Coordinates of C-alpha atoms in Angstrom, one line a residue:
X4 CA -31.6 111.4 203.0
X5 CA -31.7 112.1 206.7
X6 CA -35.5 112.0 206.8
X7 CA -35.6 108.7 204.8
X8 CA -33.3 107.1 207.4
X9 CA -35.3 108.5 210.2
X10 CA -38.6 107.2 208.8
X11 CA -37.1 103.7 208.2
X12 CA -35.7 103.6 211.8
X13 CA -39.0 104.7 213.2
X14 CA -40.9 102.0 211.3
X15 CA -38.4 99.3 212.4
X16 CA -38.8 100.5 216.0
X17 CA -42.6 100.3 215.7
X18 CA -42.4 96.8 214.3
X19 CA -40.2 95.6 217.1
X20 CA -42.5 97.2 219.7
X21 CA -45.7 95.7 218.2
X22 CA -44.4 92.2 217.3
X23 CA -44.5 90.8 220.9
X24 CA -48.2 91.9 221.1
X25 CA -49.1 90.1 217.9
X26 CA -47.6 86.8 218.8
X27 CA -49.8 84.0 220.0
X28 CA -49.7 83.5 223.7
X29 CA -47.4 80.6 224.6
X30 CA -47.7 78.8 227.8
X31 CA -44.5 79.0 229.8
X32 CA -43.1 76.1 231.7
X33 CA -43.4 76.3 235.5
X34 CA -40.4 77.0 237.7
X35 CA -40.4 73.4 238.9
X36 CA -40.2 72.1 235.3
X37 CA -37.3 74.4 234.6
X38 CA -35.5 73.3 237.8
X39 CA -36.0 69.7 236.9
X40 CA -34.4 70.3 233.5
X41 CA -31.4 72.0 235.1
X42 CA -30.8 69.3 237.7
X43 CA -30.9 66.6 235.0
X44 CA -28.3 68.6 233.1
X45 CA -26.1 68.8 236.2
X46 CA -26.1 65.0 236.5
X47 CA -24.7 64.8 233.0
X48 CA -22.0 67.4 233.9
X49 CA -20.9 65.3 236.9
X50 CA -20.4 62.3 234.6
X51 CA -18.3 64.5 232.3
X52 CA -16.2 65.8 235.2
X53 CA -15.5 62.2 236.3
X54 CA -14.4 61.3 232.7
X55 CA -12.0 64.3 232.6
X56 CA -10.6 63.4 236.0
X57 CA -11.6 66.7 237.7
X58 CA -13.4 64.8 240.5
X59 CA -13.0 61.3 241.8
X60 CA -15.8 58.7 241.9
X61 CA -16.5 59.2 245.7
X62 CA -17.0 62.9 245.2
X63 CA -19.1 62.2 242.1
X64 CA -21.4 59.9 244.1
X65 CA -21.8 62.6 246.8
X66 CA -22.6 65.2 244.2
X67 CA -25.1 62.9 242.4
X68 CA -26.8 62.2 245.7
X69 CA -27.2 65.9 246.3
X70 CA -28.5 66.6 242.8
X71 CA -30.8 63.6 243.0
X72 CA -32.3 65.0 246.1
X73 CA -33.1 68.2 244.3
X74 CA -34.5 66.3 241.3
X75 CA -37.0 64.4 243.6
X76 CA -38.1 67.7 245.2
X77 CA -38.6 69.4 241.9
X78 CA -40.5 66.4 240.5
X79 CA -42.8 66.4 243.6
X80 CA -43.5 70.1 243.2
X81 CA -44.2 69.6 239.5
X82 CA -46.6 66.7 240.1
X83 CA -48.5 68.9 242.7
X84 CA -48.7 71.7 240.2
X85 CA -50.1 69.4 237.5
X86 CA -52.6 67.9 239.9
X87 CA -53.8 71.4 241.0
X88 CA -54.1 72.5 237.3
X89 CA -56.3 69.4 236.4
X90 CA -58.5 69.8 239.4
X91 CA -59.0 73.5 238.6
X92 CA -59.8 72.8 235.0
X93 CA -58.6 76.3 233.9
X94 CA -55.5 77.5 232.3
X95 CA -55.8 81.0 233.8
X96 CA -56.2 82.7 230.4
X97 CA -58.8 85.4 230.2
X98 CA -62.3 84.4 229.3
X99 CA -63.3 87.3 227.1
X100 CA -61.4 87.0 223.8
X101 CA -63.3 89.7 222.1
X102 CA -62.4 92.2 224.8
X103 CA -58.8 91.1 224.5
X104 CA -58.8 91.7 220.8
X105 CA -60.1 95.2 221.3
X106 CA -57.5 96.0 224.0
X107 CA -54.8 94.7 221.6
X108 CA -56.0 97.0 218.8
X109 CA -55.9 99.9 221.2
X110 CA -52.4 99.1 222.3
X111 CA -51.1 98.7 218.8
X112 CA -52.7 101.9 217.6
X113 CA -51.3 103.8 220.6
X114 CA -47.8 102.5 220.0
X115 CA -47.9 103.2 216.3
X116 CA -48.8 106.9 217.0
X117 CA -46.9 107.5 220.2
X118 CA -43.4 106.4 219.0
X119 CA -43.1 108.7 215.9
X120 CA -44.8 111.7 217.7
X121 CA -42.5 111.3 220.7
X122 CA -39.4 111.0 218.4
X123 CA -40.3 114.1 216.4
X124 CA -40.9 116.1 219.6
X125 CA -37.6 115.1 221.1
X126 CA -35.7 115.7 217.9
X127 CA -37.1 119.2 217.4
X128 CA -36.5 120.1 221.0
X129 CA -33.0 118.7 221.4
X130 CA -31.7 118.0 217.8
X131 CA -30.2 120.3 215.3
X132 CA -32.0 119.9 211.9
X133 CA -30.0 122.7 210.3
X134 CA -26.6 121.4 211.4
X135 CA -24.3 120.5 208.4
X136 CA -23.2 116.9 208.0
X137 CA -19.9 115.8 209.4
X138 CA -18.5 113.0 207.2
X139 CA -15.9 110.6 208.8
X140 CA -13.1 112.0 206.6
X141 CA -13.9 115.6 207.7
X142 CA -14.0 114.5 211.4
X143 CA -10.6 112.7 211.2
X144 CA -9.0 115.7 209.5
X145 CA -9.7 118.0 212.5
X146 CA -6.8 119.0 214.7
X147 CA -6.0 116.3 217.3
X148 CA -7.0 118.5 220.2
X149 CA -10.5 118.8 218.7
X150 CA -11.0 115.0 218.2
X151 CA -12.5 112.5 220.6
X152 CA -10.6 109.4 221.8
X153 CA -12.5 107.3 219.3
X154 CA -11.6 109.7 216.4
X155 CA -8.0 109.8 217.5
X156 CA -7.8 106.0 217.5
X157 CA -9.5 105.7 214.1
X158 CA -7.2 108.3 212.7
X159 CA -4.1 106.5 214.0
X160 CA -5.4 103.2 212.7
X161 CA -5.9 104.7 209.2
X162 CA -2.2 105.8 209.2
X163 CA -1.0 102.4 210.4
X164 CA -3.0 100.7 207.7
X165 CA -1.3 102.8 205.1
X166 CA 2.1 102.5 206.8
X167 CA 2.4 99.3 208.8
X168 CA 6.1 99.9 209.4
X169 CA 5.5 103.0 211.4
X170 CA 7.3 102.1 214.7
X171 CA 6.3 105.2 216.6
X172 CA 2.7 104.7 215.6
X173 CA 2.6 101.2 217.0
X174 CA 4.4 102.4 220.2
X175 CA 1.7 105.0 220.7
X176 CA -1.2 102.6 220.0
X177 CA -0.1 99.5 221.9
X178 CA -0.7 101.0 225.4
X179 CA -3.9 102.7 224.2
X180 CA -5.3 99.3 223.0
X181 CA -4.3 97.8 226.4
X182 CA -6.1 100.5 228.3
X183 CA -9.2 100.1 226.1
X184 CA -9.1 96.3 226.8
X185 CA -8.6 95.6 223.1
X186 CA -6.3 92.8 224.0
X187 CA -5.8 91.2 220.6
X188 CA -5.1 94.6 219.0
X189 CA -2.5 95.3 221.8
X190 CA -0.8 91.9 221.2
X191 CA -0.6 92.7 217.4
X192 CA 0.8 96.2 218.2
X193 CA 3.5 94.8 220.5
X194 CA 4.4 92.1 218.0
X195 CA 4.9 94.8 215.4
X196 CA 7.1 96.8 217.8
X197 CA 9.3 93.7 218.3
X198 CA 9.4 93.1 214.5
X199 CA 10.5 96.7 213.7
X200 CA 12.7 97.5 216.7
X201 CA 14.0 94.2 217.8
X202 CA 13.9 92.8 221.3
X203 CA 13.9 95.1 224.3
X204 CA 13.0 94.6 228.0
X205 CA 10.0 96.8 227.7
X206 CA 8.6 95.3 224.5
X207 CA 9.1 91.7 225.6
X208 CA 7.6 92.4 229.0
X209 CA 4.6 94.3 227.7
X210 CA 3.8 91.7 225.1
X211 CA 4.1 89.0 227.8
X212 CA 1.8 91.0 230.1
X213 CA -1.0 91.4 227.6
X214 CA -0.8 87.6 226.8
X215 CA -1.3 86.9 230.5
X216 CA -4.3 89.3 230.5
X217 CA -5.7 87.5 227.5
X218 CA -5.2 84.1 229.2
X219 CA -7.1 85.2 232.4
X220 CA -4.0 85.5 234.6
X221 CA -2.2 82.3 233.6
X222 CA 1.4 82.6 232.5
X223 CA 1.5 80.2 229.6
X224 CA 4.6 79.0 227.7
X225 CA 4.8 81.8 225.2
X226 CA 4.5 84.6 227.8
X227 CA 6.9 82.8 230.2
X228 CA 9.5 82.6 227.4
X229 CA 9.1 86.3 226.7
X230 CA 9.6 87.2 230.4
X231 CA 12.7 85.0 230.5
X232 CA 14.2 86.7 227.4
X233 CA 13.5 90.1 229.0
X234 CA 15.2 88.9 232.2
X235 CA 18.3 87.9 230.3
X236 CA 18.5 91.4 228.8
X237 CA 18.1 93.0 232.2
X238 CA 18.2 90.9 235.3
X239 CA 17.1 93.8 237.5
X240 CA 13.9 94.7 235.6
X241 CA 11.0 94.1 238.0
X242 CA 8.2 93.2 235.6
X243 CA 9.7 90.1 234.0
X244 CA 10.9 88.9 237.5
X245 CA 7.3 89.4 238.8
X246 CA 5.7 87.3 236.2
X247 CA 8.4 84.6 236.2
X248 CA 7.7 84.1 239.9
X249 CA 4.0 83.8 239.2
X250 CA 4.7 81.3 236.5
X251 CA 6.8 79.2 238.9
X252 CA 4.0 79.1 241.5
X253 CA 1.4 78.2 238.9
X254 CA 3.5 75.2 237.7
X255 CA 4.1 73.8 241.2
X256 CA 7.7 75.0 241.6
X257 CA 7.0 76.5 245.0
X258 CA 10.5 76.7 246.4
X259 CA 12.0 78.4 243.3
X260 CA 9.1 80.7 243.2
X261 CA 9.7 81.7 246.9
X262 CA 13.3 82.5 246.1
X263 CA 12.3 84.6 243.1
X264 CA 9.7 86.5 245.2
X265 CA 12.1 87.1 248.0
X266 CA 14.8 88.3 245.7
X267 CA 12.4 90.8 244.1
X268 CA 11.3 92.1 247.5
X269 CA 15.0 92.5 248.6
X270 CA 16.0 94.4 245.5
X271 CA 12.9 96.7 245.4
X272 CA 12.8 100.2 246.8
X273 CA 10.8 100.7 249.9
X274 CA 7.1 101.2 249.1
X275 CA 7.2 99.5 245.7
X276 CA 3.6 98.6 244.8
X277 CA 4.3 94.9 244.1
X278 CA 5.9 94.2 247.6
X279 CA 2.6 93.4 249.4
X280 CA 1.5 91.0 246.7
X281 CA 4.9 89.4 246.7
X282 CA 4.8 88.8 250.5
X283 CA 1.3 87.3 250.2
X284 CA 2.6 84.9 247.5
X285 CA 5.5 83.9 249.7
X286 CA 3.2 83.1 252.6
X287 CA 0.8 81.1 250.4
X288 CA 3.6 79.1 248.8
X289 CA 5.1 78.3 252.2
X290 CA 1.8 77.0 253.4
X291 CA 1.4 74.9 250.3
X292 CA 4.9 73.4 250.9
X293 CA 4.0 72.6 254.5
X294 CA 0.7 70.9 253.5
X295 CA 2.6 68.8 251.0
X296 CA 5.2 67.8 253.6
X297 CA 2.5 66.7 256.0
X298 CA 0.8 64.7 253.3
X299 CA 4.0 63.0 252.2
X300 CA 5.0 62.2 255.8
X301 CA 1.7 60.6 256.7
X302 CA -0.3 59.9 253.5
X303 CA -2.9 57.7 255.3
X304 CA -3.9 60.7 257.5
X305 CA -3.4 63.4 254.9
X306 CA -7.1 63.9 254.2
X307 CA -7.8 64.0 258.0
X308 CA -5.0 66.6 258.4
X309 CA -6.4 68.8 255.6
X310 CA -9.8 68.8 257.2
X311 CA -8.7 69.3 260.8
X312 CA -11.0 72.4 261.1
X313 CA -14.0 70.2 260.5
X314 CA -13.1 66.8 262.0
X315 CA -15.1 63.7 262.0
X316 CA -17.3 63.4 265.1
X317 CA -16.1 61.2 267.9
X318 CA -18.2 58.4 269.6
X319 CA -19.1 60.9 272.3
X320 CA -20.2 63.5 269.8
X321 CA -22.4 60.9 268.1
X322 CA -23.9 59.9 271.4
X323 CA -24.6 63.5 272.4
X324 CA -26.0 64.3 269.0
X325 CA -28.5 61.4 269.2
X326 CA -30.0 63.0 272.3
X327 CA -30.2 66.5 270.7
X328 CA -33.3 68.0 269.1
X329 CA -33.2 68.6 265.3
X330 CA -32.7 72.3 266.0
X331 CA -29.7 71.6 268.3
X332 CA -28.1 69.3 265.8
X333 CA -28.5 71.9 263.1
X334 CA -26.8 74.5 265.4
X335 CA -23.9 72.1 266.2
X336 CA -23.3 71.5 262.5
X337 CA -23.5 75.2 261.8
X338 CA -20.9 75.9 264.4
X339 CA -18.5 73.4 262.9
X340 CA -19.0 74.9 259.5
X341 CA -18.4 78.4 260.9
X342 CA -15.1 77.3 262.4
X343 CA -14.0 75.9 259.1
X344 CA -15.1 79.0 257.2
X345 CA -13.2 81.3 259.7
X346 CA -10.0 79.3 259.4
X347 CA -10.1 79.3 255.6
X348 CA -10.8 83.0 255.6
X349 CA -7.8 83.9 257.9
X350 CA -5.3 81.1 257.1
X351 CA -6.3 79.8 253.7
X352 CA -6.5 76.1 252.9
X353 CA -6.5 73.4 250.3
X354 CA -8.9 73.0 247.4
X355 CA -10.4 70.0 249.2
X356 CA -11.2 72.1 252.3
X357 CA -12.9 74.7 250.2
X358 CA -15.0 72.1 248.5
X359 CA -16.0 70.6 251.9
X360 CA -17.1 74.1 253.0
X361 CA -19.2 74.6 249.8
X362 CA -20.9 71.3 250.4
X363 CA -21.5 72.0 254.1
X364 CA -23.2 75.3 253.2
X365 CA -25.5 73.5 250.8
X366 CA -26.3 70.9 253.5
X367 CA -27.3 73.8 255.8
X368 CA -29.6 75.0 252.9
X369 CA -27.5 78.2 252.4
X370 CA -27.0 78.4 248.6
X371 CA -26.1 82.1 248.8
X372 CA -23.3 81.4 251.2
X373 CA -22.1 78.5 249.1
X374 CA -21.9 80.8 246.1
X375 CA -19.8 83.4 248.1
X376 CA -17.6 80.5 249.3
X377 CA -16.9 79.6 245.7
X378 CA -15.8 83.2 245.0
X379 CA -13.6 83.3 248.0
X380 CA -12.0 80.0 247.1
X381 CA -11.2 81.1 243.5
X382 CA -9.6 84.2 244.9
X383 CA -7.5 82.3 247.5
X384 CA -6.4 79.6 245.0
X385 CA -5.3 82.0 242.2
X386 CA -1.7 80.5 242.1
X387 CA -3.0 76.9 242.3
X388 CA -4.3 75.9 238.8
X389 CA -5.2 72.4 239.8
X390 CA -7.0 73.6 242.9
X391 CA -9.0 76.2 240.9
X392 CA -10.2 73.5 238.4
X393 CA -11.2 71.2 241.3
X394 CA -13.3 73.9 243.0
X395 CA -14.9 74.9 239.7
X396 CA -15.7 71.2 238.9
X397 CA -17.3 70.7 242.4
X398 CA -19.3 74.0 242.1
X399 CA -20.7 72.9 238.7
X400 CA -21.6 69.5 240.0
X401 CA -23.4 70.9 243.0
X402 CA -25.2 73.5 241.0
X403 CA -23.5 76.5 242.5
X404 CA -22.9 79.5 240.2
X405 CA -19.3 80.5 239.3
X406 CA -18.7 84.3 238.9
X407 CA -15.1 84.0 237.7

């Protein structure tokens, strides 16, 4: 039986190795044609972002202009490539088909002989042909200390399938699933613990935590309700207080979130691992409140206040710039962008400011820096859901990759 399986697998491997050699050559599109397709797709995405309200029409026009500029460049490059190809009159394919067929036969024969011979050599050198088989049932019946983690989990899952009311089994498996990043299995395990044991601070908090992990850090309604029930059972338990404060910040309840964070810090022992994060959240929330207050007090100048690190040039600046060389003007713009980047790095800022910095990096023809700016913005705006969506929409419309 073993040798039958080995032969079949070897044949399948040979087929997969030979198949690409037997296919007819297909002419690939050039890089310029591919870029042109991508840019046209980005124009459609911008329209979609406008319809969903993620960006306004002014931002959309700016994004369309940037993408259109790239479309024109890609189209020009593609036209030049096609002109060069027509003038050359050759596709670049080899001119000796008979020699190519001979080379192909040699390659196919070599692969067909090399793979099975190499496999046999490795097996007889490293394998154990005389080793007795180890069926799954036999492996799972070994003492626990002799089983691998995968075998232990499989064994526990068999027992839980036979006895779904095994409370201790679910308690053991729930954290194991969480550590293995099997989030849905962890959620099921914690739900079974609540079903069998009733509500407890730990079970409610742990279920809420894996729901937050599943939802990429967002404390949605179900998780928030679980943390609130856990907090009612024990008002001093840190985990539900921690996530309730995060939820308040995510839903725009900044002042209440600050009070929750400060209370958690005050009640925590010195050196508690969540204190630095709590202090960072307090500072970020206070800054957001201050920004909102400035905008409410002077709405006509709110956009100018938000962009103070990269102000609009004065008449004197314009006059000076008109006398500069192209290189000097580029350096002046780069300096203004550097000032904005440094302030956002040290003090943080609004989603609009991050979007301005991303666009400025693209104007300076620094796409790599623009991509890094997107990553920094997403990290800095973790507690601002609307801001995150705004940055992501702007990045998509400008053709900047999003790693998160």
